[in-house]
mmCIF file of C-alpha atoms in Angstrom:
data_model
loop_
_atom_site.group_PDB
_atom_site.id
_atom_site.type_symbol
_atom_site.label_atom_id
_atom_site.label_comp_id
_atom_site.label_asym_id
_atom_site.label_seq_id
_atom_site.Cartn_x
_atom_site.Cartn_y
_atom_site.Cartn_z
ATOM 1 C CA MET A 22 -0.006 -0.026 0.017
ATOM 2 C CA SER A 23 1.502 3.363 -1.014
ATOM 3 C CA GLU A 24 2.160 6.149 1.458
ATOM 4 C CA ASN A 25 -0.538 8.300 -0.210
ATOM 5 C CA HIS A 26 -3.227 5.617 0.505
ATOM 6 C CA VAL A 27 -2.256 5.662 4.157
ATOM 7 C CA LEU A 28 -2.207 9.443 4.516
ATOM 8 C CA ALA A 29 -5.482 10.093 2.616
ATOM 9 C CA PRO A 30 -7.820 8.737 5.360
ATOM 10 C CA MET A 31 -5.802 10.566 8.080
ATOM 11 C CA TYR A 32 -5.996 13.808 6.088
ATOM 12 C CA THR A 33 -9.778 13.325 5.601
ATOM 13 C CA VAL A 34 -10.259 12.803 9.359
ATOM 14 C CA ARG A 35 -8.315 15.963 10.148
ATOM 15 C CA ILE A 36 -10.374 17.994 7.715
ATOM 16 C CA ALA A 37 -13.638 16.540 9.092
ATOM 17 C CA SER A 38 -12.486 17.392 12.638
ATOM 18 C CA ARG A 39 -11.708 20.972 11.690
ATOM 19 C CA ILE A 40 -15.099 21.394 9.983
ATOM 20 C CA ARG A 41 -16.898 20.074 13.119
ATOM 21 C CA LEU A 42 -14.932 22.470 15.319
ATOM 22 C CA TYR A 43 -15.789 25.410 12.979
ATOM 23 C CA LEU A 44 -19.481 24.499 12.885
ATOM 24 C CA LEU A 45 -19.561 24.141 16.663
ATOM 25 C CA GLY A 46 -17.970 27.566 17.011
ATOM 26 C CA MET A 47 -20.544 29.044 14.666
ATOM 27 C CA VAL A 48 -23.403 27.499 16.662
ATOM 28 C CA LEU A 49 -21.974 28.818 19.963
ATOM 29 C CA LYS A 50 -21.504 32.236 18.398
ATOM 30 C CA THR A 51 -24.986 32.480 17.035
ATOM 31 C CA SER A 52 -26.509 31.235 20.345
ATOM 32 C CA ILE A 53 -25.068 34.180 22.225
ATOM 33 C CA LEU A 54 -27.654 36.731 23.178
ATOM 34 C CA VAL A 55 -25.664 39.109 25.458
ATOM 35 C CA GLU A 56 -21.982 39.759 25.607
ATOM 36 C CA ALA A 57 -20.457 42.026 28.294
ATOM 37 C CA LYS A 58 -16.963 43.046 27.433
ATOM 38 C CA ASN A 59 -14.546 44.472 30.123
ATOM 39 C CA ILE A 60 -17.198 46.496 31.827
ATOM 40 C CA SER A 61 -16.276 48.613 34.876
ATOM 41 C CA LYS A 62 -18.425 50.816 37.046
ATOM 42 C CA LYS A 63 -17.486 53.306 39.820
ATOM 43 C CA TYR A 64 -19.679 55.148 42.316
ATOM 44 C CA HIS A 65 -18.781 58.149 44.356
ATOM 45 C CA ARG A 66 -19.881 58.467 47.961
ATOM 46 C CA GLY A 67 -18.599 61.767 49.343
ATOM 47 C CA SER A 68 -14.824 61.648 48.873
ATOM 48 C CA GLU A 69 -14.883 57.844 48.589
ATOM 49 C CA THR A 70 -14.766 56.075 45.264
ATOM 50 C CA ILE A 71 -16.331 52.644 45.148
ATOM 51 C CA MET A 72 -15.425 50.197 42.429
ATOM 52 C CA ALA A 73 -18.723 48.351 41.892
ATOM 53 C CA LEU A 74 -17.423 46.398 38.853
ATOM 54 C CA GLY A 75 -13.924 46.014 37.547
ATOM 55 C CA ASP A 76 -13.180 44.616 34.042
ATOM 56 C CA VAL A 77 -16.046 42.075 33.999
ATOM 57 C CA SER A 78 -16.656 40.031 30.884
ATOM 58 C CA LEU A 79 -19.320 37.348 30.331
ATOM 59 C CA THR A 80 -21.733 35.988 27.804
ATOM 60 C CA ILE A 81 -25.326 34.849 28.122
ATOM 61 C CA SER A 82 -26.663 32.329 25.610
ATOM 62 C CA LYS A 83 -30.234 32.073 24.325
ATOM 63 C CA GLY A 84 -32.279 29.826 26.523
ATOM 64 C CA GLU A 85 -29.660 29.737 29.261
ATOM 65 C CA LEU A 86 -30.334 29.910 33.000
ATOM 66 C CA LEU A 87 -27.365 31.781 34.377
ATOM 67 C CA ALA A 88 -26.917 32.328 38.181
ATOM 68 C CA ILE A 89 -24.904 35.193 39.652
ATOM 69 C CA VAL A 90 -23.798 34.572 43.204
ATOM 70 C CA GLY A 91 -21.649 36.545 45.609
ATOM 71 C CA PRO A 92 -21.704 38.396 48.947
ATOM 72 C CA SER A 93 -23.685 41.556 49.474
ATOM 73 C CA GLY A 94 -21.944 44.519 47.818
ATOM 74 C CA SER A 95 -20.029 42.354 45.396
ATOM 75 C CA GLY A 96 -21.487 44.022 42.322
ATOM 76 C CA LYS A 97 -24.230 41.544 41.340
ATOM 77 C CA THR A 98 -27.063 44.074 41.135
ATOM 78 C CA THR A 99 -24.858 46.615 39.353
ATOM 79 C CA LEU A 100 -24.064 44.009 36.737
ATOM 80 C CA THR A 101 -27.725 43.137 36.176
ATOM 81 C CA HIS A 102 -28.674 46.857 35.963
ATOM 82 C CA ILE A 103 -26.019 47.336 33.243
ATOM 83 C CA ILE A 104 -27.169 44.284 31.210
ATOM 84 C CA GLY A 105 -30.744 45.361 31.623
ATOM 85 C CA GLY A 106 -30.111 48.830 30.290
ATOM 86 C CA LEU A 107 -30.892 50.600 33.593
ATOM 87 C CA SER A 108 -27.229 51.849 33.987
ATOM 88 C CA THR A 109 -24.312 52.315 31.721
ATOM 89 C CA PRO A 110 -20.751 51.171 32.390
ATOM 90 C CA ASP A 111 -17.875 53.673 32.750
ATOM 91 C CA THR A 112 -15.770 51.544 30.465
ATOM 92 C CA GLY A 113 -16.383 48.476 28.387
ATOM 93 C CA MET A 114 -19.575 47.577 26.522
ATOM 94 C CA VAL A 115 -22.688 45.401 26.500
ATOM 95 C CA VAL A 116 -23.640 43.980 23.142
ATOM 96 C CA VAL A 117 -27.104 42.443 22.601
ATOM 97 C CA GLU A 118 -27.486 40.661 19.295
ATOM 98 C CA GLY A 119 -24.884 42.919 17.717
ATOM 99 C CA ARG A 120 -26.116 46.207 19.200
ATOM 100 C CA GLU A 121 -23.962 48.036 21.654
ATOM 101 C CA LEU A 122 -26.298 49.372 24.360
ATOM 102 C CA LYS A 123 -24.151 52.454 25.158
ATOM 103 C CA LYS A 124 -24.575 53.644 21.549
ATOM 104 C CA GLN A 125 -28.339 53.379 21.491
ATOM 105 C CA SER A 126 -30.469 56.530 21.624
ATOM 106 C CA ASP A 127 -32.655 57.045 24.765
ATOM 107 C CA LYS A 128 -35.660 56.000 22.737
ATOM 108 C CA LEU A 129 -34.086 52.774 21.524
ATOM 109 C CA LEU A 130 -32.702 51.976 25.034
ATOM 110 C CA SER A 131 -36.158 52.593 26.547
ATOM 111 C CA ALA A 132 -37.663 50.193 23.954
ATOM 112 C CA TYR A 133 -34.960 47.610 24.814
ATOM 113 C CA ARG A 134 -35.850 47.768 28.556
ATOM 114 C CA ASN A 135 -39.572 47.578 27.924
ATOM 115 C CA SER A 136 -39.859 44.979 25.190
ATOM 116 C CA GLU A 137 -36.712 42.844 25.291
ATOM 117 C CA VAL A 138 -36.025 42.588 29.050
ATOM 118 C CA GLY A 139 -38.281 41.422 31.815
ATOM 119 C CA PHE A 140 -37.452 42.325 35.414
ATOM 120 C CA ILE A 141 -38.380 40.275 38.472
ATOM 121 C CA PHE A 142 -37.690 41.749 41.938
ATOM 122 C CA GLN A 143 -37.331 40.229 45.372
ATOM 123 C CA ASN A 144 -40.027 42.529 46.774
ATOM 124 C CA PHE A 145 -42.336 41.870 43.788
ATOM 125 C CA GLY A 146 -42.710 45.562 42.804
ATOM 126 C CA LEU A 147 -46.499 45.365 42.423
ATOM 127 C CA VAL A 148 -49.058 48.172 42.898
ATOM 128 C CA PRO A 149 -50.956 46.790 46.012
ATOM 129 C CA SER A 150 -54.347 48.333 45.073
ATOM 130 C CA TYR A 151 -54.239 46.990 41.496
ATOM 131 C CA SER A 152 -55.583 43.548 40.602
ATOM 132 C CA ALA A 153 -53.183 40.911 39.308
ATOM 133 C CA ILE A 154 -54.069 41.513 35.667
ATOM 134 C CA GLU A 155 -53.878 45.324 36.057
ATOM 135 C CA ASN A 156 -50.308 44.933 37.368
ATOM 136 C CA VAL A 157 -49.370 42.718 34.448
ATOM 137 C CA MET A 158 -50.827 45.273 31.992
ATOM 138 C CA ILE A 159 -48.556 48.078 33.236
ATOM 139 C CA PRO A 160 -45.657 47.392 30.712
ATOM 140 C CA LEU A 161 -48.224 47.420 27.868
ATOM 141 C CA VAL A 162 -49.359 50.966 28.557
ATOM 142 C CA VAL A 163 -46.794 52.451 26.077
ATOM 143 C CA ALA A 164 -47.487 49.703 23.441
ATOM 144 C CA ASN A 165 -49.702 50.559 20.525
ATOM 145 C CA LEU A 166 -52.459 48.150 21.625
ATOM 146 C CA SER A 167 -56.125 48.375 22.238
ATOM 147 C CA ALA A 168 -57.460 47.869 25.778
ATOM 148 C CA LYS A 169 -58.735 44.364 24.753
ATOM 149 C CA GLN A 170 -55.367 43.451 23.282
ATOM 150 C CA ARG A 171 -53.570 44.557 26.561
ATOM 151 C CA TYR A 172 -56.095 42.549 28.591
ATOM 152 C CA ASP A 173 -55.756 39.423 26.425
ATOM 153 C CA LYS A 174 -51.909 39.561 26.528
ATOM 154 C CA ALA A 175 -51.931 39.983 30.315
ATOM 155 C CA LYS A 176 -54.367 37.126 30.751
ATOM 156 C CA GLU A 177 -52.150 34.913 28.617
ATOM 157 C CA SER A 178 -49.117 35.710 30.821
ATOM 158 C CA LEU A 179 -51.133 34.881 33.967
ATOM 159 C CA VAL A 180 -52.178 31.585 32.438
ATOM 160 C CA LEU A 181 -48.551 30.702 31.880
ATOM 161 C CA VAL A 182 -47.787 31.044 35.583
ATOM 162 C CA GLY A 183 -50.992 29.351 36.705
ATOM 163 C CA LEU A 184 -52.840 32.401 38.122
ATOM 164 C CA GLN A 185 -55.742 32.672 35.740
ATOM 165 C CA LYS A 186 -58.189 32.025 38.585
ATOM 166 C CA ARG A 187 -56.752 34.814 40.741
ATOM 167 C CA MET A 188 -56.240 37.490 38.079
ATOM 168 C CA HIS A 189 -58.947 39.858 39.340
ATOM 169 C CA GLN A 190 -57.679 39.641 42.956
ATOM 170 C CA ARG A 191 -55.915 42.664 44.359
ATOM 171 C CA ALA A 192 -52.186 42.246 44.686
ATOM 172 C CA ASP A 193 -52.232 42.882 48.452
ATOM 173 C CA GLU A 194 -54.734 40.060 48.862
ATOM 174 C CA LEU A 195 -52.432 37.481 47.228
ATOM 175 C CA SER A 196 -49.889 35.280 48.999
ATOM 176 C CA GLY A 197 -46.116 35.952 48.571
ATOM 177 C CA GLY A 198 -45.800 33.109 46.047
ATOM 178 C CA GLU A 199 -48.765 34.378 44.070
ATOM 179 C CA GLN A 200 -47.395 37.918 44.086
ATOM 180 C CA GLN A 201 -44.160 36.713 42.661
ATOM 181 C CA ARG A 202 -46.059 34.810 39.985
ATOM 182 C CA VAL A 203 -47.767 38.064 39.033
ATOM 183 C CA SER A 204 -44.311 39.660 38.903
ATOM 184 C CA ILE A 205 -43.096 36.971 36.564
ATOM 185 C CA ALA A 206 -46.226 37.230 34.382
ATOM 186 C CA ARG A 207 -45.612 41.041 34.167
ATOM 187 C CA ALA A 208 -41.997 40.271 33.079
ATOM 188 C CA LEU A 209 -43.313 37.925 30.356
ATOM 189 C CA VAL A 210 -46.043 40.104 28.949
ATOM 190 C CA ASN A 211 -43.925 41.741 26.264
ATOM 191 C CA ALA A 212 -42.339 38.432 25.229
ATOM 192 C CA PRO A 213 -38.829 39.351 26.332
ATOM 193 C CA LYS A 214 -35.627 37.759 25.142
ATOM 194 C CA ILE A 215 -34.027 37.901 28.617
ATOM 195 C CA ILE A 216 -35.447 37.904 32.146
ATOM 196 C CA ILE A 217 -33.399 39.453 34.978
ATOM 197 C CA ALA A 218 -34.428 38.000 38.296
ATOM 198 C CA ASP A 219 -32.907 39.692 41.417
ATOM 199 C CA GLU A 220 -33.319 37.359 44.373
ATOM 200 C CA PRO A 221 -36.636 36.084 43.004
ATOM 201 C CA THR A 222 -37.146 33.600 45.925
ATOM 202 C CA GLY A 223 -35.608 35.756 48.652
ATOM 203 C CA SER A 224 -38.945 36.730 50.270
ATOM 204 C CA LEU A 225 -40.554 33.282 49.982
ATOM 205 C CA ASP A 226 -40.572 30.093 51.933
ATOM 206 C CA SER A 227 -38.876 27.032 50.541
ATOM 207 C CA ALA A 228 -42.071 25.540 49.009
ATOM 208 C CA ARG A 229 -43.014 28.737 47.199
ATOM 209 C CA GLY A 230 -39.436 29.279 46.258
ATOM 210 C CA GLU A 231 -39.340 25.890 44.616
ATOM 211 C CA GLU A 232 -42.469 26.759 42.562
ATOM 212 C CA ILE A 233 -40.808 29.954 41.347
ATOM 213 C CA MET A 234 -37.542 28.238 40.487
ATOM 214 C CA LYS A 235 -39.441 25.637 38.434
ATOM 215 C CA ILE A 236 -41.096 28.437 36.450
ATOM 216 C CA LEU A 237 -37.746 30.056 35.740
ATOM 217 C CA GLU A 238 -36.304 26.729 34.625
ATOM 218 C CA ASP A 239 -39.164 26.165 32.235
ATOM 219 C CA LEU A 240 -38.903 29.656 30.838
ATOM 220 C CA ALA A 241 -35.248 29.067 29.883
ATOM 221 C CA HIS A 242 -35.293 25.403 28.915
ATOM 222 C CA LYS A 243 -38.754 25.115 27.351
ATOM 223 C CA GLN A 244 -39.419 28.592 25.989
ATOM 224 C CA GLY A 245 -35.893 29.616 25.105
ATOM 225 C CA ILE A 246 -35.877 32.791 27.188
ATOM 226 C CA SER A 247 -32.480 33.630 28.702
ATOM 227 C CA VAL A 248 -32.737 33.997 32.502
ATOM 228 C CA LEU A 249 -30.195 35.857 34.544
ATOM 229 C CA MET A 250 -30.713 35.147 38.220
ATOM 230 C CA VAL A 251 -29.122 36.763 41.156
ATOM 231 C CA THR A 252 -29.278 34.641 44.278
ATOM 232 C CA HIS A 253 -27.625 33.885 47.645
ATOM 233 C CA ASP A 254 -29.119 30.418 47.665
ATOM 234 C CA MET A 255 -26.427 28.060 46.420
ATOM 235 C CA GLY A 256 -29.032 25.222 46.211
ATOM 236 C CA LEU A 257 -30.964 27.216 43.638
ATOM 237 C CA ALA A 258 -27.799 28.348 41.892
ATOM 238 C CA ALA A 259 -26.748 24.762 41.485
ATOM 239 C CA ARG A 260 -29.783 24.210 39.245
ATOM 240 C CA ALA A 261 -28.578 26.824 36.782
ATOM 241 C CA ASP A 262 -26.699 25.983 33.571
ATOM 242 C CA ARG A 263 -23.753 28.071 34.736
ATOM 243 C CA ILE A 264 -22.826 29.921 37.848
ATOM 244 C CA ILE A 265 -20.812 33.163 37.891
ATOM 245 C CA HIS A 266 -19.164 33.901 41.251
ATOM 246 C CA ILE A 267 -18.549 37.563 41.883
ATOM 247 C CA ARG A 268 -16.503 39.124 44.681
ATOM 248 C CA ASP A 269 -15.324 42.716 45.096
ATOM 249 C CA GLY A 270 -16.648 43.685 41.688
ATOM 250 C CA ARG A 271 -14.707 40.945 39.763
ATOM 251 C CA ILE A 272 -15.558 37.512 38.470
ATOM 252 C CA GLU A 273 -13.889 35.155 40.891
ATOM 253 C CA LYS A 274 -14.728 31.958 39.111
ATOM 254 C CA GLU A 275 -17.237 30.285 36.792
ATOM 255 C CA SER A 276 -18.766 26.796 37.270
ATOM 256 C CA HIS A 277 -21.111 24.703 35.229
ATOM 257 C CA ALA A 278 -24.130 22.635 36.357
ATOM 258 C CA ASN A 279 -23.207 19.651 38.454
ATOM 259 C CA ASN A 280 -19.586 20.781 38.698
#
């Protein structure tokens, strides 16, 4: 057998391997929704300068459940505010599907916050005297929709979180778990690409917290919505696809599910 006959299969295998690696790289690249590049943020308190974030870089993929953990004051909330378009970094950039947030006009940035990002807060952030469905309709006020369309969209979101039977109940008459479900429905009502959940189970008991965590998992893994979750609960964080550990404004380490 000639040397060429021996080398040909080896060469073919190498080429095939390179093609697979290239295609894998392309899939990973196209699956990235958010990319934060070398972002830093300082705050001034009197004569004191506080480094909230220092040279932080990370990516969030479509349909990924990403947990951010770290001690109080480590920069977790600052990071989520920057990714959510509520704050801008002093240096670095956040790119969402090819758009650098810092370069967007106020109008486009407002549209990004309202229609592409859904926010879930630890204290729910509901209007107590409004019904569940009225709270969910709040983000739709600026949308070019009829009253019926707003109502139907809000009802659809409440159905997704299993609260259709309580949608006319005032928020302050709902349990903590039910209020957080309303908060999630409100975050979903504009069909966002990413949900930012800041301690979403922090005010709930373990049973209600488990219910909320299951909803967040389903949103990411069944509906393809990226979920960025800040939590102190390492048990919940361990259920995420990835965990980013932050300390003193910097990423200390990154771990993956079951690692």
